[in-house]
CSV table of C-alpha atoms in Angstrom, one decimal:
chain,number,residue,atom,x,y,z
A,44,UNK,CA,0.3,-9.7,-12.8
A,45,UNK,CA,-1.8,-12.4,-11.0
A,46,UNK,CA,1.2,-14.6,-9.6
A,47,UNK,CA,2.9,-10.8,-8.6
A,48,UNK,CA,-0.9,-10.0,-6.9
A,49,UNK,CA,-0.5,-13.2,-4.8
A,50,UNK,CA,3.1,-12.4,-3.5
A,51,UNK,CA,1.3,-8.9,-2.0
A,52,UNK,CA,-1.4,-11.2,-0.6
A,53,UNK,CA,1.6,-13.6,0.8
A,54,UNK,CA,3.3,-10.8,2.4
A,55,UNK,CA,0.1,-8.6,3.9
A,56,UNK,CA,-0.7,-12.3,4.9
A,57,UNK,CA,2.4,-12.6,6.8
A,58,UNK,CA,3.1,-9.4,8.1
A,59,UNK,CA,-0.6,-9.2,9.6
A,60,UNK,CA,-1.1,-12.9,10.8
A,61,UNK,CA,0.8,-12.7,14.4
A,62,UNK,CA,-1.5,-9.8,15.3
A,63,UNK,CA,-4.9,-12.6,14.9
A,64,UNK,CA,-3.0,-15.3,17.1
A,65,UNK,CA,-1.4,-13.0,19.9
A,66,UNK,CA,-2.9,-15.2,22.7
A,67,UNK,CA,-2.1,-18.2,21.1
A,68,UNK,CA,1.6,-17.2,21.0
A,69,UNK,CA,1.7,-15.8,23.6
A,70,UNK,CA,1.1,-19.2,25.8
A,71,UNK,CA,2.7,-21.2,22.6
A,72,UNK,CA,5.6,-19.6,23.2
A,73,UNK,CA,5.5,-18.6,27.6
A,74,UNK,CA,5.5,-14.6,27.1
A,75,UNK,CA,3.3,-12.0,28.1
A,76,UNK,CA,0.9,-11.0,24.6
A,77,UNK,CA,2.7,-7.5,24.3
A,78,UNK,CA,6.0,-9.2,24.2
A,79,UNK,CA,4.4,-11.8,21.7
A,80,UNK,CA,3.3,-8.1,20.1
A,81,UNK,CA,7.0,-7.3,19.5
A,82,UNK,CA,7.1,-9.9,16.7
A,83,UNK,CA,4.7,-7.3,14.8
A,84,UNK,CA,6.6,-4.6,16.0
A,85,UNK,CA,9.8,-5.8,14.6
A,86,UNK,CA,8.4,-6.9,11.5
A,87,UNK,CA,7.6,-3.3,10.8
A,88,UNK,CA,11.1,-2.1,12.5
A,89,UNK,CA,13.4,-3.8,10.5
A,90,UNK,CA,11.7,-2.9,7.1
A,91,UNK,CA,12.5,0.6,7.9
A,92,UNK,CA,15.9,-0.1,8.8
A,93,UNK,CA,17.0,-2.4,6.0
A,94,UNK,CA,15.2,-1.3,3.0
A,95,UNK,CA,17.2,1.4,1.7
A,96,UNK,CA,20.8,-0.5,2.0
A,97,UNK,CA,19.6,-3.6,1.2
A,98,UNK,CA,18.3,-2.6,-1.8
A,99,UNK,CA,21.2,-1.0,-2.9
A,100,UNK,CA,23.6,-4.0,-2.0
A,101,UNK,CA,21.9,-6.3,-3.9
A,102,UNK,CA,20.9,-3.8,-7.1
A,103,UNK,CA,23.0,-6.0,-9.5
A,104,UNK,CA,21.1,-8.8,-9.0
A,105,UNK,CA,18.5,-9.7,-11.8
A,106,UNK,CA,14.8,-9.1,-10.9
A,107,UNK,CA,13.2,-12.3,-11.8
A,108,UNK,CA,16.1,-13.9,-9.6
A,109,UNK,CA,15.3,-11.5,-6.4
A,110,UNK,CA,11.8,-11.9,-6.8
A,111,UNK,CA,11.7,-15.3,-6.3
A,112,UNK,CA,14.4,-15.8,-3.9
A,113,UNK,CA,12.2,-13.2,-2.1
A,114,UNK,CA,8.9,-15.1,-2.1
A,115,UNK,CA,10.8,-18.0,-1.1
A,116,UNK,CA,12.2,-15.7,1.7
A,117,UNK,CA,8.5,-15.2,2.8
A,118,UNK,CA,7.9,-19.2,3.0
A,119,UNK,CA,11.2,-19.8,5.2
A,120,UNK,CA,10.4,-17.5,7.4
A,121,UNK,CA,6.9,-18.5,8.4
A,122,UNK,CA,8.1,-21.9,8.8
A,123,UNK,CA,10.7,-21.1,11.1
A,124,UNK,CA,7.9,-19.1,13.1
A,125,UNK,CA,5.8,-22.4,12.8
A,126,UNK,CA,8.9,-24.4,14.8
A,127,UNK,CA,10.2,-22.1,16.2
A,128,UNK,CA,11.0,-23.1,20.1
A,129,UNK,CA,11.6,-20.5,21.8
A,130,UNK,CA,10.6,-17.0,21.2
A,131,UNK,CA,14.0,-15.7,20.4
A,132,UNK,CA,13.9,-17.7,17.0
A,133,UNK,CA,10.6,-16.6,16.3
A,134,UNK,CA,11.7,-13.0,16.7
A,135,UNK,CA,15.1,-14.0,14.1
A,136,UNK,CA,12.6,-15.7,12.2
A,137,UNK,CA,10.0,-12.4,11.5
A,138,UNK,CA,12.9,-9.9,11.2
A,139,UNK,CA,13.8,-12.4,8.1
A,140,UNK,CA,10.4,-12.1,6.8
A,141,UNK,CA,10.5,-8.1,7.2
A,142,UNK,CA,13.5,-7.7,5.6
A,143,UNK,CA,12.2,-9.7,2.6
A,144,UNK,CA,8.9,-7.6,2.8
A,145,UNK,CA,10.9,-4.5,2.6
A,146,UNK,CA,13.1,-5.4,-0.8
A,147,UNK,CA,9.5,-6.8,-1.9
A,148,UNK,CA,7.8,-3.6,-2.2
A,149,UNK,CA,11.3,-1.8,-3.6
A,150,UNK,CA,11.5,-4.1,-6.4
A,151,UNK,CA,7.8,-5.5,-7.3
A,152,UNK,CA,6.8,-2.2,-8.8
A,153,UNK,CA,9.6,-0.9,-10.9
A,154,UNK,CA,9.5,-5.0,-12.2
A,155,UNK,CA,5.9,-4.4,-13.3
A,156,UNK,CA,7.3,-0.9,-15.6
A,157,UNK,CA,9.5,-3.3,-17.1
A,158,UNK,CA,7.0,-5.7,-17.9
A,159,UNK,CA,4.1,-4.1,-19.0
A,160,UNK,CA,3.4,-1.3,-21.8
A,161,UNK,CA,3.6,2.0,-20.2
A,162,UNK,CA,0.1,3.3,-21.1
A,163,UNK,CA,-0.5,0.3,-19.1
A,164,UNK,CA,1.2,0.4,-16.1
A,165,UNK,CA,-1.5,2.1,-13.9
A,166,UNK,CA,-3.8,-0.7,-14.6
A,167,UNK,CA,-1.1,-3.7,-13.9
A,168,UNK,CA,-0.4,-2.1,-10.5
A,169,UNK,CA,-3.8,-1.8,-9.5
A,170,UNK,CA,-4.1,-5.6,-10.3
A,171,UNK,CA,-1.4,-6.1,-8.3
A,172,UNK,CA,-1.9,-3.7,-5.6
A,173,UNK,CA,-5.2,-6.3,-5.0
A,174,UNK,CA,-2.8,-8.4,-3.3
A,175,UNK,CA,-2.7,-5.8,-0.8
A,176,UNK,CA,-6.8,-5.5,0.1
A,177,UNK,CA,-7.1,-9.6,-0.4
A,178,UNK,CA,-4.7,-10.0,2.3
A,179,UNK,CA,-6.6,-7.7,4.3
A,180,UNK,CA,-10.0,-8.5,3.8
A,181,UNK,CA,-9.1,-12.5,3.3
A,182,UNK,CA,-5.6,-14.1,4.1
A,183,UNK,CA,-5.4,-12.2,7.5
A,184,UNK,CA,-8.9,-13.6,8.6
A,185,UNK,CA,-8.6,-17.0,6.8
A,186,UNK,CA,-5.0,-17.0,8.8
A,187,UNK,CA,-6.3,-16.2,12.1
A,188,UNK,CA,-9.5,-18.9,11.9
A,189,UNK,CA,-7.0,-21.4,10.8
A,190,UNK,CA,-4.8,-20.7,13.8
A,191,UNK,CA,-8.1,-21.4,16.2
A,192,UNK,CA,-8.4,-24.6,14.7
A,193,UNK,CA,-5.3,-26.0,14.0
A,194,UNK,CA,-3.3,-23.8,16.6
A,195,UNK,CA,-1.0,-20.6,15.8
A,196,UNK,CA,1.8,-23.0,14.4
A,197,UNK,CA,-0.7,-25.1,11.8
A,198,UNK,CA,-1.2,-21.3,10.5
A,199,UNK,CA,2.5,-20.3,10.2
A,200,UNK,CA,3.3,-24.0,8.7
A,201,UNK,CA,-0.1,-23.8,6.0
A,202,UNK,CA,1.1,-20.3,4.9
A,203,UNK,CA,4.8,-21.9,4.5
A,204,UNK,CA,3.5,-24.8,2.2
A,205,UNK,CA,1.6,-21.6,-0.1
A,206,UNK,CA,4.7,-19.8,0.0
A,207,UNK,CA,6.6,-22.5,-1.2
A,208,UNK,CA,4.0,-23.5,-3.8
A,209,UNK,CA,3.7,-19.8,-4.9
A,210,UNK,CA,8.2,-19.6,-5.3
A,211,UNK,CA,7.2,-22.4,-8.4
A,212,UNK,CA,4.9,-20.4,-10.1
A,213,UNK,CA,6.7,-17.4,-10.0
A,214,UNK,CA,10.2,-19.4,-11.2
A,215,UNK,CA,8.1,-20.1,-14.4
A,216,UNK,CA,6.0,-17.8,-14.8
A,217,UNK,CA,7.5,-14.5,-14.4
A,218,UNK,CA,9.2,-13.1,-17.4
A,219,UNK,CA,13.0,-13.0,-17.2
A,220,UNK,CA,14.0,-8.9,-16.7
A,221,UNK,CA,17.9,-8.7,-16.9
A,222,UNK,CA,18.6,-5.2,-15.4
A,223,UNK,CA,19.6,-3.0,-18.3
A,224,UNK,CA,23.5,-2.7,-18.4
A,225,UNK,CA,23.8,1.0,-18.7
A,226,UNK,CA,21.2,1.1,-16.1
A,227,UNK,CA,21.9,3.9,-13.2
A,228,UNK,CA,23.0,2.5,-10.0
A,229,UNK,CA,20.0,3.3,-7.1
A,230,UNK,CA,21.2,6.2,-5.4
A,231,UNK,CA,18.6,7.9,-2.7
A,232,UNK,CA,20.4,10.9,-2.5
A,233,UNK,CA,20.1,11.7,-6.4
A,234,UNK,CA,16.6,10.0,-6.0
A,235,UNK,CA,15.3,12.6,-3.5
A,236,UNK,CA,16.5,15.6,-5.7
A,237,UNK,CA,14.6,14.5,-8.4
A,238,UNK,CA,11.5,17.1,-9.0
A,239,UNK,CA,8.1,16.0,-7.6
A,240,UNK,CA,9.5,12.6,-5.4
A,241,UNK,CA,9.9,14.5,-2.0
A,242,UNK,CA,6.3,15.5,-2.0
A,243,UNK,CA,4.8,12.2,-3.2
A,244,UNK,CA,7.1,10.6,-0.4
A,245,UNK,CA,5.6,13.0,2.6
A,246,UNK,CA,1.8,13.4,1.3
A,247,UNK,CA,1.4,9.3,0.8
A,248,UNK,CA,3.0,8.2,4.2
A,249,UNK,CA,0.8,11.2,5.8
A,250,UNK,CA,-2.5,9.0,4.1
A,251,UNK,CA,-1.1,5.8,5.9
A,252,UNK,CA,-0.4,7.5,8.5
A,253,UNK,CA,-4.0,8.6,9.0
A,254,UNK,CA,-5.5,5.6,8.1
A,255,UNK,CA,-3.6,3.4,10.5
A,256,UNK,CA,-4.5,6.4,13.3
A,257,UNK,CA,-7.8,5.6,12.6
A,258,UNK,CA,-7.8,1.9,12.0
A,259,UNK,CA,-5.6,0.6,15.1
A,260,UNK,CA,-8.7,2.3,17.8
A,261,UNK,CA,-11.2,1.3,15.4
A,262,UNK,CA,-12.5,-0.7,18.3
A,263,UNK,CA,-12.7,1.9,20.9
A,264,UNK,CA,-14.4,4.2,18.9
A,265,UNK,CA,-17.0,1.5,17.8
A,266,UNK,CA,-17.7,0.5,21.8
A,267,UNK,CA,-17.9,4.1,22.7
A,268,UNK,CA,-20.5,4.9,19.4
A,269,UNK,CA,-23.2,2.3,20.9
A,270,UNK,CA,-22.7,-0.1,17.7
A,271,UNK,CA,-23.6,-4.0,18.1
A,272,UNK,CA,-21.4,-6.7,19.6
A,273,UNK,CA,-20.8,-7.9,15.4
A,274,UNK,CA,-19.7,-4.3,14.6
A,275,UNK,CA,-16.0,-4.8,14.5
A,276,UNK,CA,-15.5,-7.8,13.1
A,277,UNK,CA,-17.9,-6.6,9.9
A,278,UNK,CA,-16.1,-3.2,9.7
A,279,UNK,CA,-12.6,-4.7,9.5
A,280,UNK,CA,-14.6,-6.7,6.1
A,281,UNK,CA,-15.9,-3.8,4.8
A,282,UNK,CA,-12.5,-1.7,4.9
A,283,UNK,CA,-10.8,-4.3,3.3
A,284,UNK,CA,-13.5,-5.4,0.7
A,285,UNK,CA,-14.1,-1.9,-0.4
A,286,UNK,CA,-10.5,-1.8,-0.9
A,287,UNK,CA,-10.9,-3.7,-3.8
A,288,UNK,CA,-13.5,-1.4,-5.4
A,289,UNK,CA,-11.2,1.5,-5.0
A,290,UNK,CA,-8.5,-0.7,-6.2
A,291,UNK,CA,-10.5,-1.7,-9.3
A,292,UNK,CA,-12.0,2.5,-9.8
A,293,UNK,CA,-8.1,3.4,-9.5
A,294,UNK,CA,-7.3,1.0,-12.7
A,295,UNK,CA,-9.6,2.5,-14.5
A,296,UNK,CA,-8.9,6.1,-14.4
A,297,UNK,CA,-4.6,6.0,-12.6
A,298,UNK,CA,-3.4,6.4,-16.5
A,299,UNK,CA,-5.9,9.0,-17.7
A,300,UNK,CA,-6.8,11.4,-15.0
A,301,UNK,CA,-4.5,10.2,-12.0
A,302,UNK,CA,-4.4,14.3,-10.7
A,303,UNK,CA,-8.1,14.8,-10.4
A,304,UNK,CA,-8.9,11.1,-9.4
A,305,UNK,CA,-6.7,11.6,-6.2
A,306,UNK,CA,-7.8,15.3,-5.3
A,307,UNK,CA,-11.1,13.9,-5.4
A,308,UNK,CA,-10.3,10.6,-3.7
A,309,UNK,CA,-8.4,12.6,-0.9
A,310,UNK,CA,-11.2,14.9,-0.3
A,311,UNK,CA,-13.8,12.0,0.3
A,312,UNK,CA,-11.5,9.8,2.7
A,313,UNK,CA,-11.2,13.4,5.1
A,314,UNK,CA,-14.7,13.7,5.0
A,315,UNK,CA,-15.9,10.5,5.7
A,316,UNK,CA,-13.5,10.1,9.0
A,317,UNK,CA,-14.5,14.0,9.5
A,318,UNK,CA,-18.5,12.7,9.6
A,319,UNK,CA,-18.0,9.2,11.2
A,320,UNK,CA,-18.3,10.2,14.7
A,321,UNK,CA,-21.8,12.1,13.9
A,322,UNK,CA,-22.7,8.5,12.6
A,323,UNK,CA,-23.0,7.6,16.1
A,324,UNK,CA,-25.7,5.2,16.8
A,325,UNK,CA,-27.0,4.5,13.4
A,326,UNK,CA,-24.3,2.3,12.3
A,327,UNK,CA,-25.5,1.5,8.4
A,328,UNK,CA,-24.4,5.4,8.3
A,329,UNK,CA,-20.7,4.5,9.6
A,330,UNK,CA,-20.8,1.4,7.4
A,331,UNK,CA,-21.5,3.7,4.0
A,332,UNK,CA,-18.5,5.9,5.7
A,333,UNK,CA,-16.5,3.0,5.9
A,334,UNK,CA,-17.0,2.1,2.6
A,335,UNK,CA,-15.8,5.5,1.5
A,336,UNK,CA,-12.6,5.3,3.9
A,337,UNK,CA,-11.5,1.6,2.8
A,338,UNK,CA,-11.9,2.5,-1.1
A,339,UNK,CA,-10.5,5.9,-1.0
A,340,UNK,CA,-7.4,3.6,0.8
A,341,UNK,CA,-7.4,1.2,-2.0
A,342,UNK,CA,-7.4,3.6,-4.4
A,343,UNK,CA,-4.9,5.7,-3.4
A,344,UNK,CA,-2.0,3.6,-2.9
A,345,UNK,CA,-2.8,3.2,-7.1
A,346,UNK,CA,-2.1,6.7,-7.6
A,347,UNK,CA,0.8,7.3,-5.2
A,348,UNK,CA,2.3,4.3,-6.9
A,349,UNK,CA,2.5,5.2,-10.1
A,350,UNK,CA,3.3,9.3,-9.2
A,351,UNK,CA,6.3,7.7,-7.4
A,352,UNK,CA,7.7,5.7,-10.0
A,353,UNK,CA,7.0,8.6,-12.7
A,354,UNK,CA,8.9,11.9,-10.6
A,355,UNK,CA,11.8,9.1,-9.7
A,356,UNK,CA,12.4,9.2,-13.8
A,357,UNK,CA,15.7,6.4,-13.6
A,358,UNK,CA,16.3,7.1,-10.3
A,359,UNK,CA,12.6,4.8,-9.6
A,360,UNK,CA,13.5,2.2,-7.5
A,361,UNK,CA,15.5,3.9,-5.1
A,362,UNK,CA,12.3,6.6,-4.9
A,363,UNK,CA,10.0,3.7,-4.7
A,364,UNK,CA,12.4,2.6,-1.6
A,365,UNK,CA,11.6,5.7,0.1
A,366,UNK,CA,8.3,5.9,0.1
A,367,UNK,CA,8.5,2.3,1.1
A,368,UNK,CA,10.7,3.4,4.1
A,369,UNK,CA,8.3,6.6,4.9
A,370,UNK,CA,5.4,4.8,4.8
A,371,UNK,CA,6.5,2.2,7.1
A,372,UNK,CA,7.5,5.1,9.5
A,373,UNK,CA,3.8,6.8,8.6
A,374,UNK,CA,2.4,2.9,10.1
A,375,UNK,CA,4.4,3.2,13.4
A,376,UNK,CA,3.6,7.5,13.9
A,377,UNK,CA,0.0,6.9,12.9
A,378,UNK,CA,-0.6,4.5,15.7
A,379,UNK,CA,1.0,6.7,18.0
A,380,UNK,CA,-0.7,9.6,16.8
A,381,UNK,CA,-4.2,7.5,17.1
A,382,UNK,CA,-3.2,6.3,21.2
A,383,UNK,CA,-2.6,10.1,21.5
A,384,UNK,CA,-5.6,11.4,20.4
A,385,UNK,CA,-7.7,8.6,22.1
A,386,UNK,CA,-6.1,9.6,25.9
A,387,UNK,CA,-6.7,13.3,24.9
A,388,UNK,CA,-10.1,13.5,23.3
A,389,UNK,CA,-11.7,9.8,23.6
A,390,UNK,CA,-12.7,7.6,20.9
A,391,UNK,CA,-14.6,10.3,19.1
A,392,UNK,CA,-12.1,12.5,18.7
A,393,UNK,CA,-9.8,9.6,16.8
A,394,UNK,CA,-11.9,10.2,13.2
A,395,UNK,CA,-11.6,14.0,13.8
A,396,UNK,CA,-7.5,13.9,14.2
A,397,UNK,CA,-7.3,11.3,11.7
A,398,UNK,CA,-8.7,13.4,8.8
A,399,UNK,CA,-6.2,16.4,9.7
A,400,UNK,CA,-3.5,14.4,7.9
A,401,UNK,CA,-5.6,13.4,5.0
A,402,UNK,CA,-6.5,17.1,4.6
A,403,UNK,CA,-2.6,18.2,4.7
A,404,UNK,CA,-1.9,15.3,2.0
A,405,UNK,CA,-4.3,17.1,-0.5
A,406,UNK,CA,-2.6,20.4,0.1
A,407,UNK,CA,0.5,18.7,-1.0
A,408,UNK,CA,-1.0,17.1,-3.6
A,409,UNK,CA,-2.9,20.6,-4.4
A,410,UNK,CA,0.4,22.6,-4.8
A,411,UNK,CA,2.6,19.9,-6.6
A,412,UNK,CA,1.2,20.1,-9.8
A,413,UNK,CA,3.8,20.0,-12.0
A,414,UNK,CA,6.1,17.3,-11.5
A,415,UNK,CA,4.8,15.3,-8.3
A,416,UNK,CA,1.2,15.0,-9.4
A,417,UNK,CA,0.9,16.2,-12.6
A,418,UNK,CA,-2.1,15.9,-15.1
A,419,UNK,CA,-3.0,12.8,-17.1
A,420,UNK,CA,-4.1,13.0,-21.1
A,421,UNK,CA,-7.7,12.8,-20.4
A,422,UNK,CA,-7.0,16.1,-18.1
A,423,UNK,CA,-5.4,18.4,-20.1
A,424,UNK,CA,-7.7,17.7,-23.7
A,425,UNK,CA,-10.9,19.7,-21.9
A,426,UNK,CA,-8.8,22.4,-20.0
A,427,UNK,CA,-6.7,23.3,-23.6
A,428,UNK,CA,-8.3,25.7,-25.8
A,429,UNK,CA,-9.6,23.9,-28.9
A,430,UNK,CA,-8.6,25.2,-32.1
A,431,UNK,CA,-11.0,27.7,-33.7
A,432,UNK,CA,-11.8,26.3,-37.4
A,433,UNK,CA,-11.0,29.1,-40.1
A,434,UNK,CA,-14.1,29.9,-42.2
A,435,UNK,CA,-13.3,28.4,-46.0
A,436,UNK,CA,-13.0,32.1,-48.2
A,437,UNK,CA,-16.2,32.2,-50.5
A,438,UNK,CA,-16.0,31.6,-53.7
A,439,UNK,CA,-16.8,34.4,-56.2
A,440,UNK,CA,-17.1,33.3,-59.9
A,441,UNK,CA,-16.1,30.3,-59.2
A,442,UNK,CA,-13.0,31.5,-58.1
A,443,UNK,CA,-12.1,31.6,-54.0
């Protein structure tokens, strides 16, 4: 689970580096910074293209095997960034590195099922779902100070070397999963008409969708509140460090009360972007707020994770490949959505349109009970009646 947890770092890490060292690119490689922006941009793009077909053409292959070709995927690609010449191979060289990203996230999960007891899966995911807020909170940083000391390529090339180091580990120490020969092929169309995966497919994305509506004018809206020059810089730590506590709350409760533990967790991530923009001038208020937002985010890409995998039933990894697909498209809408609301309203009024997703995801999770988000053990023991104990008969003469 640890080696699987430093692949997600290794691919947040890559997917989020170019967006620290735009202006070093930028003159590194003689374009203007929003065409050195494109190489994010088409990162994301191709993910959303690729990720259904290419995980169905390469189904057969065995998932130890794909894994680690994929990681080592992840460490061609960034050195081909790192020499790249010209910016056409850099661009040839990121839409590699999304297309691995996108068979990544298809195939890590359903590995882990395989791997781990089932009573046990919520908390492996959440271990590796880490990989996600460290990459965030750490790799993405690290990354981008590296870049300002090295230069942009000295990043690209340091992150290759871990990439390569990291395809060893995983070689060796990843357990062997042959994909079972009776096994159903991945078919999306069967996937989506299995009960409970198109609501866990729409309410997720709308989540990411918020947060990323929310976090790409998180700038603006900290200017425009009055905060300190620092304000930023510390907010972008403490959304991605209190990832790791909602990461760490969602392993603890994904496997016994997953339903509640989201309704709840949805609720609080609307209210605190609701609030934020009353939070305007005292900023240890926004910074609790924050810390709400960022671990409602870690924790509920715990729950959606496993309610995916669970309504897909054996048609998983192709349901897990369209959530990975919607939420890709819930990244590029969100920041859309955010840039509208920012020319309507102003920075205020981002917080306020970012929580009307949030609060349409909990309706969907609200109505879809029974097979999308359905109840955990530890939910149904205090809502069942408990058994009334029948009185022994007296005994009369010793008889009863």
């Amino acid at each position: 689970m640890v080696v699987l947890a430093t692949i997600a770092f290794t691919a947040i890490t890559t997917e989020l580096l170019p967006s620290g060292l735009l202006p070093q690119i930028s003159a590194g490689l003689n374009v203007s910074e929003p065409v050195a922006g494109y190489l994010a941009a088409a990162y994301a793009a191709v993910i959303v293209v690729t990720v259904v077909p290419a995980a169905r053409l390469l189904g057969k292959i065995p998932r130890h095997a794909l894994l680690v070709g994929l990681v080592l995927t992840f460490a061609a690609s960034n050195a081909m960034v790192g020499l790249a010449p010209d910016f056409t191979s850099a661009m040839i060289a990121r839409l590699v590195g999304g297309l691995a990203h996108g068979l990544l996230w298809t195939t890590m999960a359903p590995f882990v099922t395989r791997v781990v007891p089932a009573d046990k899966v919520g908390k492996a995911l959440a271990i590796v779902f880490s990989g996600n807020s460290l990459g965030l909170a750490i790799g993405a940083p690290v990354g981008t100070a590296l870049g300002g000391f090295l230069g942009w390529r000295a990043a690209f090339m340091v992150l290759a070397g871990f990439g390569l180091v990291l395809t060893v580990l995983a070689f060796f120490l990843l357990p062997r999963v042959q994909r079972i020969s009776d096994a159903v092929r991945p078919s999306l169309r069967k996937a989506i008409a299995q009960p409970g995966v198109k609501p866990v497919a729409i309410a997720w994305p709308l989540l990411v969708l918020a947060h990323f509506a929310l976090f790409t004018y998180i700038a603006p809206f900290i200017r425009d509140a009055g905060f300190p020059d620092y304000a930023i810089s510390l907010s972008l730590t403490v959304l991605g460090g209190s990832g790791l506590l909602g990461i760490w709350i969602a392993g603890l409760t994904v496997d016994s009360r997953p339903r509640r533990s989201l309704l709840v967790t949805t609720a609080a991530i609307a209210l605190s972007m609701f609030f934020l923009p009353l939070a305007v001038g005292n900023f240890a208020v926004a910074l609790v707020l924050m810390t709400v937002w960022g671990a409602g985010l870690g924790a509920i890409g715990i729950y959606n994770q496993s309610a995916i995998l669970r309504a897909g039933g054996e048609y998983q990894e192709a349901a897990n490949g369209l959530t990975v697909l919607t939420i890709q498209l819930g990244i590029t809408v969100g920041a859309l959505y955010g840039s509208a609301a920012l020319v309507v309203g102003g920075p205020m009024l981002v917080p306020v349109a970012a929580a009307l997703p949030v609060v349409a995801a909990w309706i969907i999770t609200l109505a879809n009970k029974k097979h999308a988000y359905p109840q955990g053990p530890r939910e149904r023991v205090w809502l069942e009646p408990r058994p009334v104990a029948t009185p022994a008969p007296e005994k009369v003469g010793g008889r009863s």
